[in-house]
Short mmCIF file of N, CA and C in Angstrom, two decimals:
data_model
loop_
_atom_site.label_atom_id
_atom_site.label_comp_id
_atom_site.label_asym_id
_atom_site.label_seq_id
_atom_site.Cartn_x
_atom_site.Cartn_y
_atom_site.Cartn_z
N MET R 1 -10.75 -10.99 -14.84
CA MET R 1 -9.69 -10.14 -15.35
C MET R 1 -10.29 -9.16 -16.35
N LYS R 2 -9.82 -7.93 -16.28
CA LYS R 2 -10.30 -6.88 -17.17
C LYS R 2 -9.09 -6.17 -17.77
N THR R 3 -9.13 -5.91 -19.06
CA THR R 3 -8.05 -5.18 -19.73
C THR R 3 -8.62 -3.90 -20.32
N VAL R 4 -7.93 -2.79 -20.03
CA VAL R 4 -8.33 -1.48 -20.54
C VAL R 4 -7.15 -0.89 -21.30
N ILE R 5 -7.42 -0.32 -22.46
CA ILE R 5 -6.40 0.38 -23.23
C ILE R 5 -6.62 1.87 -23.03
N THR R 6 -5.56 2.58 -22.66
CA THR R 6 -5.64 4.04 -22.58
C THR R 6 -4.68 4.61 -23.61
N GLN R 7 -5.01 5.79 -24.11
CA GLN R 7 -4.22 6.41 -25.17
C GLN R 7 -3.61 7.74 -24.74
N SER R 8 -3.76 8.09 -23.46
CA SER R 8 -3.20 9.35 -22.97
C SER R 8 -3.07 9.29 -21.45
N PRO R 9 -2.20 10.13 -20.89
CA PRO R 9 -2.12 10.20 -19.42
C PRO R 9 -3.49 10.55 -18.81
N LYS R 10 -4.26 11.40 -19.49
CA LYS R 10 -5.58 11.78 -18.99
C LYS R 10 -6.49 10.56 -18.86
N GLU R 11 -6.44 9.66 -19.84
CA GLU R 11 -7.27 8.44 -19.79
C GLU R 11 -6.78 7.51 -18.67
N THR R 12 -5.47 7.42 -18.47
CA THR R 12 -4.92 6.60 -17.38
C THR R 12 -5.36 7.17 -16.04
N PHE R 13 -5.32 8.48 -15.90
CA PHE R 13 -5.78 9.18 -14.70
C PHE R 13 -7.25 8.87 -14.45
N GLN R 14 -8.07 8.95 -15.53
CA GLN R 14 -9.51 8.70 -15.42
C GLN R 14 -9.81 7.28 -14.94
N LEU R 15 -9.07 6.29 -15.46
CA LEU R 15 -9.26 4.91 -15.03
C LEU R 15 -8.93 4.78 -13.55
N GLY R 16 -7.82 5.38 -13.13
CA GLY R 16 -7.47 5.39 -11.72
C GLY R 16 -8.58 6.00 -10.88
N MET R 17 -9.14 7.11 -11.37
CA MET R 17 -10.20 7.80 -10.65
C MET R 17 -11.44 6.92 -10.49
N GLU R 18 -11.81 6.22 -11.55
CA GLU R 18 -12.96 5.31 -11.49
C GLU R 18 -12.74 4.24 -10.42
N LEU R 19 -11.55 3.65 -10.39
CA LEU R 19 -11.27 2.61 -9.40
C LEU R 19 -11.22 3.20 -7.99
N GLY R 20 -10.68 4.40 -7.85
CA GLY R 20 -10.64 5.06 -6.56
C GLY R 20 -12.04 5.31 -6.00
N LYS R 21 -12.98 5.63 -6.86
CA LYS R 21 -14.37 5.85 -6.43
C LYS R 21 -14.98 4.56 -5.89
N GLN R 22 -14.54 3.42 -6.41
CA GLN R 22 -15.09 2.12 -6.01
C GLN R 22 -14.34 1.50 -4.83
N ALA R 23 -13.19 2.04 -4.48
CA ALA R 23 -12.34 1.43 -3.44
C ALA R 23 -13.05 1.37 -2.10
N GLU R 24 -12.82 0.26 -1.40
CA GLU R 24 -13.44 0.03 -0.10
C GLU R 24 -12.38 -0.21 0.96
N ALA R 25 -12.75 0.07 2.19
CA ALA R 25 -11.84 -0.12 3.32
C ALA R 25 -11.29 -1.55 3.36
N GLY R 26 -10.00 -1.67 3.59
CA GLY R 26 -9.36 -2.97 3.70
C GLY R 26 -8.85 -3.53 2.38
N GLN R 27 -9.11 -2.84 1.28
CA GLN R 27 -8.62 -3.33 0.00
C GLN R 27 -7.15 -2.96 -0.19
N VAL R 28 -6.42 -3.86 -0.86
CA VAL R 28 -5.02 -3.62 -1.19
C VAL R 28 -4.89 -3.71 -2.71
N TYR R 29 -4.50 -2.61 -3.32
CA TYR R 29 -4.28 -2.54 -4.76
C TYR R 29 -2.79 -2.65 -5.02
N CYS R 30 -2.41 -3.55 -5.91
CA CYS R 30 -1.00 -3.81 -6.23
C CYS R 30 -0.75 -3.32 -7.64
N LEU R 31 0.05 -2.28 -7.76
CA LEU R 31 0.25 -1.60 -9.04
C LEU R 31 1.65 -1.86 -9.56
N SER R 32 1.74 -2.60 -10.66
CA SER R 32 3.05 -2.94 -11.18
C SER R 32 3.21 -2.46 -12.62
N GLY R 33 4.46 -2.31 -13.00
CA GLY R 33 4.81 -1.84 -14.34
C GLY R 33 6.19 -1.22 -14.30
N ASP R 34 6.81 -1.11 -15.45
CA ASP R 34 8.16 -0.57 -15.53
C ASP R 34 8.20 0.90 -15.13
N LEU R 35 9.40 1.41 -14.89
CA LEU R 35 9.59 2.83 -14.63
C LEU R 35 9.04 3.64 -15.80
N GLY R 36 8.35 4.72 -15.48
CA GLY R 36 7.86 5.62 -16.52
C GLY R 36 6.63 5.16 -17.26
N VAL R 37 5.96 4.14 -16.74
CA VAL R 37 4.81 3.58 -17.45
C VAL R 37 3.49 4.29 -17.10
N GLY R 38 3.50 5.06 -16.00
CA GLY R 38 2.29 5.80 -15.64
C GLY R 38 1.68 5.41 -14.30
N LYS R 39 2.44 4.74 -13.45
CA LYS R 39 1.91 4.34 -12.14
C LYS R 39 1.52 5.55 -11.30
N THR R 40 2.33 6.59 -11.34
CA THR R 40 2.04 7.78 -10.53
C THR R 40 0.81 8.50 -11.06
N VAL R 41 0.66 8.61 -12.37
CA VAL R 41 -0.52 9.23 -12.97
C VAL R 41 -1.77 8.45 -12.57
N PHE R 42 -1.70 7.13 -12.66
CA PHE R 42 -2.81 6.27 -12.25
C PHE R 42 -3.15 6.51 -10.78
N THR R 43 -2.11 6.55 -9.93
CA THR R 43 -2.31 6.74 -8.49
C THR R 43 -2.91 8.11 -8.20
N GLN R 44 -2.51 9.13 -8.92
CA GLN R 44 -3.09 10.46 -8.73
C GLN R 44 -4.58 10.45 -9.03
N GLY R 45 -4.97 9.74 -10.09
CA GLY R 45 -6.38 9.59 -10.41
C GLY R 45 -7.12 8.79 -9.35
N PHE R 46 -6.48 7.73 -8.87
CA PHE R 46 -7.07 6.88 -7.83
C PHE R 46 -7.36 7.72 -6.59
N ALA R 47 -6.38 8.52 -6.18
CA ALA R 47 -6.55 9.38 -5.00
C ALA R 47 -7.68 10.38 -5.21
N LYS R 48 -7.73 10.97 -6.39
CA LYS R 48 -8.79 11.93 -6.72
C LYS R 48 -10.16 11.26 -6.60
N GLY R 49 -10.26 10.01 -7.08
CA GLY R 49 -11.50 9.26 -6.99
C GLY R 49 -11.91 8.97 -5.55
N MET R 50 -10.94 8.97 -4.66
CA MET R 50 -11.22 8.77 -3.24
C MET R 50 -11.51 10.09 -2.51
N GLY R 51 -11.50 11.18 -3.27
CA GLY R 51 -11.80 12.48 -2.68
C GLY R 51 -10.59 13.20 -2.11
N ILE R 52 -9.41 12.78 -2.50
CA ILE R 52 -8.18 13.39 -1.99
C ILE R 52 -7.75 14.50 -2.95
N GLU R 53 -7.64 15.71 -2.44
CA GLU R 53 -7.28 16.87 -3.26
C GLU R 53 -5.78 17.17 -3.17
N GLU R 54 -5.13 16.67 -2.14
CA GLU R 54 -3.70 16.91 -1.93
C GLU R 54 -2.90 16.34 -3.11
N HIS R 55 -1.77 17.00 -3.45
CA HIS R 55 -0.92 16.50 -4.54
C HIS R 55 -0.32 15.15 -4.14
N VAL R 56 -0.39 14.20 -5.04
CA VAL R 56 0.10 12.84 -4.80
C VAL R 56 1.31 12.59 -5.70
N ASN R 57 2.40 12.14 -5.10
CA ASN R 57 3.53 11.67 -5.89
C ASN R 57 4.08 10.41 -5.27
N SER R 58 4.97 9.75 -5.96
CA SER R 58 5.46 8.45 -5.52
C SER R 58 6.35 8.60 -4.28
N PRO R 59 6.09 7.79 -3.25
CA PRO R 59 6.87 7.88 -2.00
C PRO R 59 8.16 7.06 -2.07
N THR R 60 8.92 7.22 -3.13
CA THR R 60 10.11 6.39 -3.37
C THR R 60 11.07 6.36 -2.20
N PHE R 61 11.33 7.50 -1.59
CA PHE R 61 12.33 7.54 -0.53
C PHE R 61 11.72 7.41 0.87
N THR R 62 10.41 7.61 1.00
CA THR R 62 9.77 7.46 2.30
C THR R 62 9.07 6.12 2.45
N ILE R 63 8.88 5.41 1.38
CA ILE R 63 8.22 4.10 1.29
C ILE R 63 6.71 4.20 1.50
N LEU R 64 6.25 5.01 2.45
CA LEU R 64 4.81 5.12 2.71
C LEU R 64 4.41 6.58 2.81
N GLN R 65 3.37 6.92 2.08
CA GLN R 65 2.76 8.25 2.19
C GLN R 65 1.29 8.04 2.52
N SER R 66 0.81 8.69 3.57
CA SER R 66 -0.58 8.56 3.99
C SER R 66 -1.36 9.82 3.61
N TYR R 67 -2.56 9.60 3.12
CA TYR R 67 -3.48 10.70 2.79
C TYR R 67 -4.76 10.44 3.57
N GLU R 68 -5.09 11.35 4.47
CA GLU R 68 -6.19 11.12 5.41
C GLU R 68 -7.47 11.87 5.06
N GLU R 69 -7.41 12.85 4.14
CA GLU R 69 -8.56 13.74 3.98
C GLU R 69 -9.61 13.26 3.00
N GLY R 70 -9.46 12.10 2.40
CA GLY R 70 -10.47 11.58 1.48
C GLY R 70 -11.61 10.89 2.23
N ARG R 71 -12.48 10.22 1.48
CA ARG R 71 -13.59 9.51 2.13
C ARG R 71 -13.10 8.33 2.96
N LEU R 72 -11.90 7.83 2.63
CA LEU R 72 -11.20 6.80 3.41
C LEU R 72 -9.72 7.18 3.39
N PRO R 73 -8.95 6.76 4.40
CA PRO R 73 -7.50 6.99 4.31
C PRO R 73 -6.91 6.19 3.15
N LEU R 74 -5.92 6.77 2.48
CA LEU R 74 -5.18 6.08 1.43
C LEU R 74 -3.74 5.94 1.88
N TYR R 75 -3.24 4.71 1.85
CA TYR R 75 -1.86 4.41 2.21
C TYR R 75 -1.13 4.02 0.93
N HIS R 76 -0.25 4.90 0.49
CA HIS R 76 0.45 4.71 -0.78
C HIS R 76 1.87 4.24 -0.50
N PHE R 77 2.15 3.01 -0.84
CA PHE R 77 3.46 2.39 -0.61
C PHE R 77 4.27 2.36 -1.91
N ASP R 78 5.56 2.53 -1.80
CA ASP R 78 6.48 2.29 -2.90
C ASP R 78 7.49 1.27 -2.39
N ALA R 79 7.34 0.02 -2.81
CA ALA R 79 8.18 -1.08 -2.29
C ALA R 79 9.44 -1.30 -3.12
N TYR R 80 9.74 -0.37 -4.02
CA TYR R 80 10.90 -0.54 -4.92
C TYR R 80 12.19 -0.79 -4.16
N ARG R 81 12.40 -0.07 -3.07
CA ARG R 81 13.65 -0.18 -2.31
C ARG R 81 13.56 -1.14 -1.11
N ILE R 82 12.47 -1.86 -1.00
CA ILE R 82 12.29 -2.79 0.12
C ILE R 82 13.10 -4.06 -0.13
N GLY R 83 13.89 -4.45 0.86
CA GLY R 83 14.70 -5.66 0.73
C GLY R 83 13.93 -6.92 1.12
N ASP R 84 13.11 -6.82 2.18
CA ASP R 84 12.32 -7.97 2.62
C ASP R 84 11.12 -7.51 3.44
N ALA R 85 10.27 -8.46 3.78
CA ALA R 85 9.03 -8.15 4.48
C ALA R 85 9.27 -7.53 5.85
N GLU R 86 10.40 -7.82 6.47
CA GLU R 86 10.70 -7.24 7.79
C GLU R 86 10.69 -5.73 7.75
N GLU R 87 11.20 -5.16 6.66
CA GLU R 87 11.19 -3.70 6.53
C GLU R 87 9.76 -3.17 6.51
N MET R 88 8.86 -3.91 5.89
CA MET R 88 7.46 -3.51 5.86
C MET R 88 6.85 -3.61 7.26
N GLU R 89 7.26 -4.60 8.04
CA GLU R 89 6.76 -4.74 9.40
C GLU R 89 7.17 -3.53 10.24
N GLU R 90 8.39 -3.05 10.03
CA GLU R 90 8.86 -1.88 10.76
C GLU R 90 8.02 -0.65 10.46
N ILE R 91 7.50 -0.57 9.27
CA ILE R 91 6.66 0.55 8.85
C ILE R 91 5.25 0.41 9.42
N GLY R 92 4.86 -0.81 9.79
CA GLY R 92 3.52 -1.07 10.31
C GLY R 92 2.50 -1.30 9.21
N TYR R 93 2.92 -2.01 8.16
CA TYR R 93 2.05 -2.24 7.01
C TYR R 93 0.73 -2.92 7.39
N GLU R 94 0.75 -3.79 8.41
CA GLU R 94 -0.47 -4.53 8.76
C GLU R 94 -1.61 -3.60 9.15
N ASP R 95 -1.28 -2.52 9.85
CA ASP R 95 -2.32 -1.55 10.22
C ASP R 95 -2.95 -0.93 8.98
N CYS R 96 -2.16 -0.80 7.92
CA CYS R 96 -2.67 -0.23 6.67
C CYS R 96 -3.44 -1.27 5.87
N PHE R 97 -2.84 -2.43 5.65
CA PHE R 97 -3.46 -3.48 4.84
C PHE R 97 -4.77 -3.98 5.45
N TYR R 98 -4.82 -4.06 6.76
CA TYR R 98 -5.97 -4.67 7.44
C TYR R 98 -6.78 -3.68 8.26
N GLY R 99 -6.60 -2.39 7.98
CA GLY R 99 -7.29 -1.35 8.74
C GLY R 99 -8.51 -0.82 8.02
N THR R 100 -8.81 0.44 8.29
CA THR R 100 -10.03 1.06 7.78
C THR R 100 -9.79 1.89 6.52
N GLY R 101 -8.58 1.81 5.97
CA GLY R 101 -8.26 2.56 4.77
C GLY R 101 -8.05 1.65 3.58
N VAL R 102 -7.53 2.24 2.51
CA VAL R 102 -7.21 1.54 1.27
C VAL R 102 -5.71 1.65 1.07
N SER R 103 -5.07 0.54 0.70
CA SER R 103 -3.63 0.55 0.43
C SER R 103 -3.40 0.40 -1.07
N LEU R 104 -2.45 1.18 -1.57
CA LEU R 104 -2.03 1.06 -2.96
C LEU R 104 -0.52 0.87 -2.93
N VAL R 105 -0.05 -0.24 -3.48
CA VAL R 105 1.36 -0.61 -3.41
C VAL R 105 1.98 -0.60 -4.80
N GLU R 106 2.96 0.28 -5.01
CA GLU R 106 3.75 0.24 -6.24
C GLU R 106 4.89 -0.74 -6.02
N TRP R 107 5.28 -1.45 -7.06
CA TRP R 107 6.33 -2.48 -7.01
C TRP R 107 5.97 -3.60 -6.02
N PRO R 108 4.75 -4.13 -6.09
CA PRO R 108 4.32 -5.16 -5.12
C PRO R 108 5.10 -6.46 -5.23
N GLU R 109 5.76 -6.69 -6.35
CA GLU R 109 6.54 -7.93 -6.52
C GLU R 109 7.61 -8.05 -5.43
N GLN R 110 8.07 -6.92 -4.93
CA GLN R 110 9.11 -6.91 -3.90
C GLN R 110 8.62 -7.52 -2.59
N ILE R 111 7.31 -7.47 -2.37
CA ILE R 111 6.75 -7.92 -1.07
C ILE R 111 5.58 -8.88 -1.28
N LYS R 112 5.60 -9.62 -2.37
CA LYS R 112 4.43 -10.45 -2.72
C LYS R 112 4.04 -11.44 -1.63
N ASP R 113 4.99 -11.83 -0.79
CA ASP R 113 4.69 -12.79 0.28
C ASP R 113 3.74 -12.24 1.33
N ILE R 114 3.66 -10.94 1.46
CA ILE R 114 2.79 -10.37 2.50
C ILE R 114 1.53 -9.71 1.92
N ILE R 115 1.37 -9.76 0.60
CA ILE R 115 0.15 -9.21 -0.01
C ILE R 115 -1.00 -10.16 0.29
N PRO R 116 -2.13 -9.63 0.80
CA PRO R 116 -3.27 -10.51 1.07
C PRO R 116 -3.77 -11.20 -0.20
N GLU R 117 -4.36 -12.37 -0.03
CA GLU R 117 -4.91 -13.12 -1.17
C GLU R 117 -5.97 -12.32 -1.91
N THR R 118 -6.61 -11.40 -1.19
CA THR R 118 -7.67 -10.58 -1.78
C THR R 118 -7.11 -9.37 -2.53
N GLY R 119 -5.79 -9.25 -2.61
CA GLY R 119 -5.17 -8.12 -3.29
C GLY R 119 -5.65 -8.00 -4.73
N ILE R 120 -5.83 -6.77 -5.18
CA ILE R 120 -6.25 -6.48 -6.55
C ILE R 120 -5.00 -6.07 -7.32
N TRP R 121 -4.62 -6.88 -8.30
CA TRP R 121 -3.38 -6.66 -9.05
C TRP R 121 -3.67 -5.89 -10.33
N ILE R 122 -2.94 -4.81 -10.53
CA ILE R 122 -3.08 -3.97 -11.72
C ILE R 122 -1.71 -3.87 -12.37
N ARG R 123 -1.65 -4.22 -13.64
CA ARG R 123 -0.39 -4.15 -14.39
C ARG R 123 -0.54 -3.14 -15.51
N ILE R 124 0.39 -2.19 -15.57
CA ILE R 124 0.40 -1.19 -16.65
C ILE R 124 1.58 -1.50 -17.56
N GLU R 125 1.28 -1.64 -18.84
CA GLU R 125 2.32 -1.92 -19.83
C GLU R 125 2.22 -0.91 -20.96
N LYS R 126 3.37 -0.55 -21.50
CA LYS R 126 3.35 0.30 -22.69
C LYS R 126 3.89 -0.49 -23.87
N ASP R 127 3.51 -0.04 -25.05
CA ASP R 127 3.96 -0.67 -26.29
C ASP R 127 4.19 0.47 -27.28
N LEU R 128 5.45 0.85 -27.44
CA LEU R 128 5.78 1.99 -28.28
C LEU R 128 5.34 1.81 -29.73
N GLU R 129 5.20 0.57 -30.17
CA GLU R 129 4.72 0.34 -31.53
C GLU R 129 3.27 0.80 -31.69
N GLN R 130 2.55 0.84 -30.57
CA GLN R 130 1.15 1.29 -30.58
C GLN R 130 1.04 2.81 -30.39
N GLY R 131 2.14 3.46 -30.06
CA GLY R 131 2.14 4.91 -29.81
C GLY R 131 2.75 5.22 -28.46
N PHE R 132 3.27 6.42 -28.33
CA PHE R 132 3.99 6.82 -27.12
C PHE R 132 3.11 6.76 -25.86
N ASP R 133 1.84 7.15 -25.99
CA ASP R 133 0.95 7.21 -24.82
C ASP R 133 0.07 5.97 -24.65
N TYR R 134 0.23 4.97 -25.50
CA TYR R 134 -0.56 3.74 -25.41
C TYR R 134 -0.22 3.01 -24.11
N ARG R 135 -1.24 2.60 -23.38
CA ARG R 135 -1.06 1.80 -22.18
C ARG R 135 -2.09 0.67 -22.17
N LYS R 136 -1.60 -0.52 -21.84
CA LYS R 136 -2.48 -1.68 -21.65
C LYS R 136 -2.52 -1.91 -20.14
N ILE R 137 -3.69 -1.78 -19.56
CA ILE R 137 -3.85 -1.89 -18.11
C ILE R 137 -4.72 -3.11 -17.80
N THR R 138 -4.13 -4.05 -17.11
CA THR R 138 -4.81 -5.31 -16.78
C THR R 138 -5.14 -5.32 -15.29
N ILE R 139 -6.40 -5.57 -14.98
CA ILE R 139 -6.88 -5.58 -13.59
C ILE R 139 -7.34 -6.98 -13.24
N ASN R 140 -6.72 -7.57 -12.21
CA ASN R 140 -7.10 -8.90 -11.72
C ASN R 140 -7.69 -8.76 -10.34
N LYS R 141 -8.98 -9.01 -10.22
CA LYS R 141 -9.64 -8.92 -8.92
C LYS R 141 -9.78 -10.30 -8.32
#
């Protein structure tokens, strides 16, 4: 387990970028944290680290957004509105989780039953007593 403190959106972006550079095919990153904590900023950095130049935003209403132009495909899931694993099956999540790309899942708690045991869990927390932009980011590999 690794804990990183960031003090600005730029630092959160940079951490995402570092992890994106290290991402390998078949990995599933599980990104959790409250609304407004910086998951999208982290994901934008992650995508940049994978060589993706396209603008990245949260796929809240589409559930899955695919980015193909990086060094590996990135499958960005937002499971916030998912009711059960069957909905994920309809989307074809297995091809993403077990394929040649990297999956990043926001709100993974919604589908924890189908997350591979090898999933990398990242939790972003804020603490307003530490400052508005303070983030505690915990990475469990």
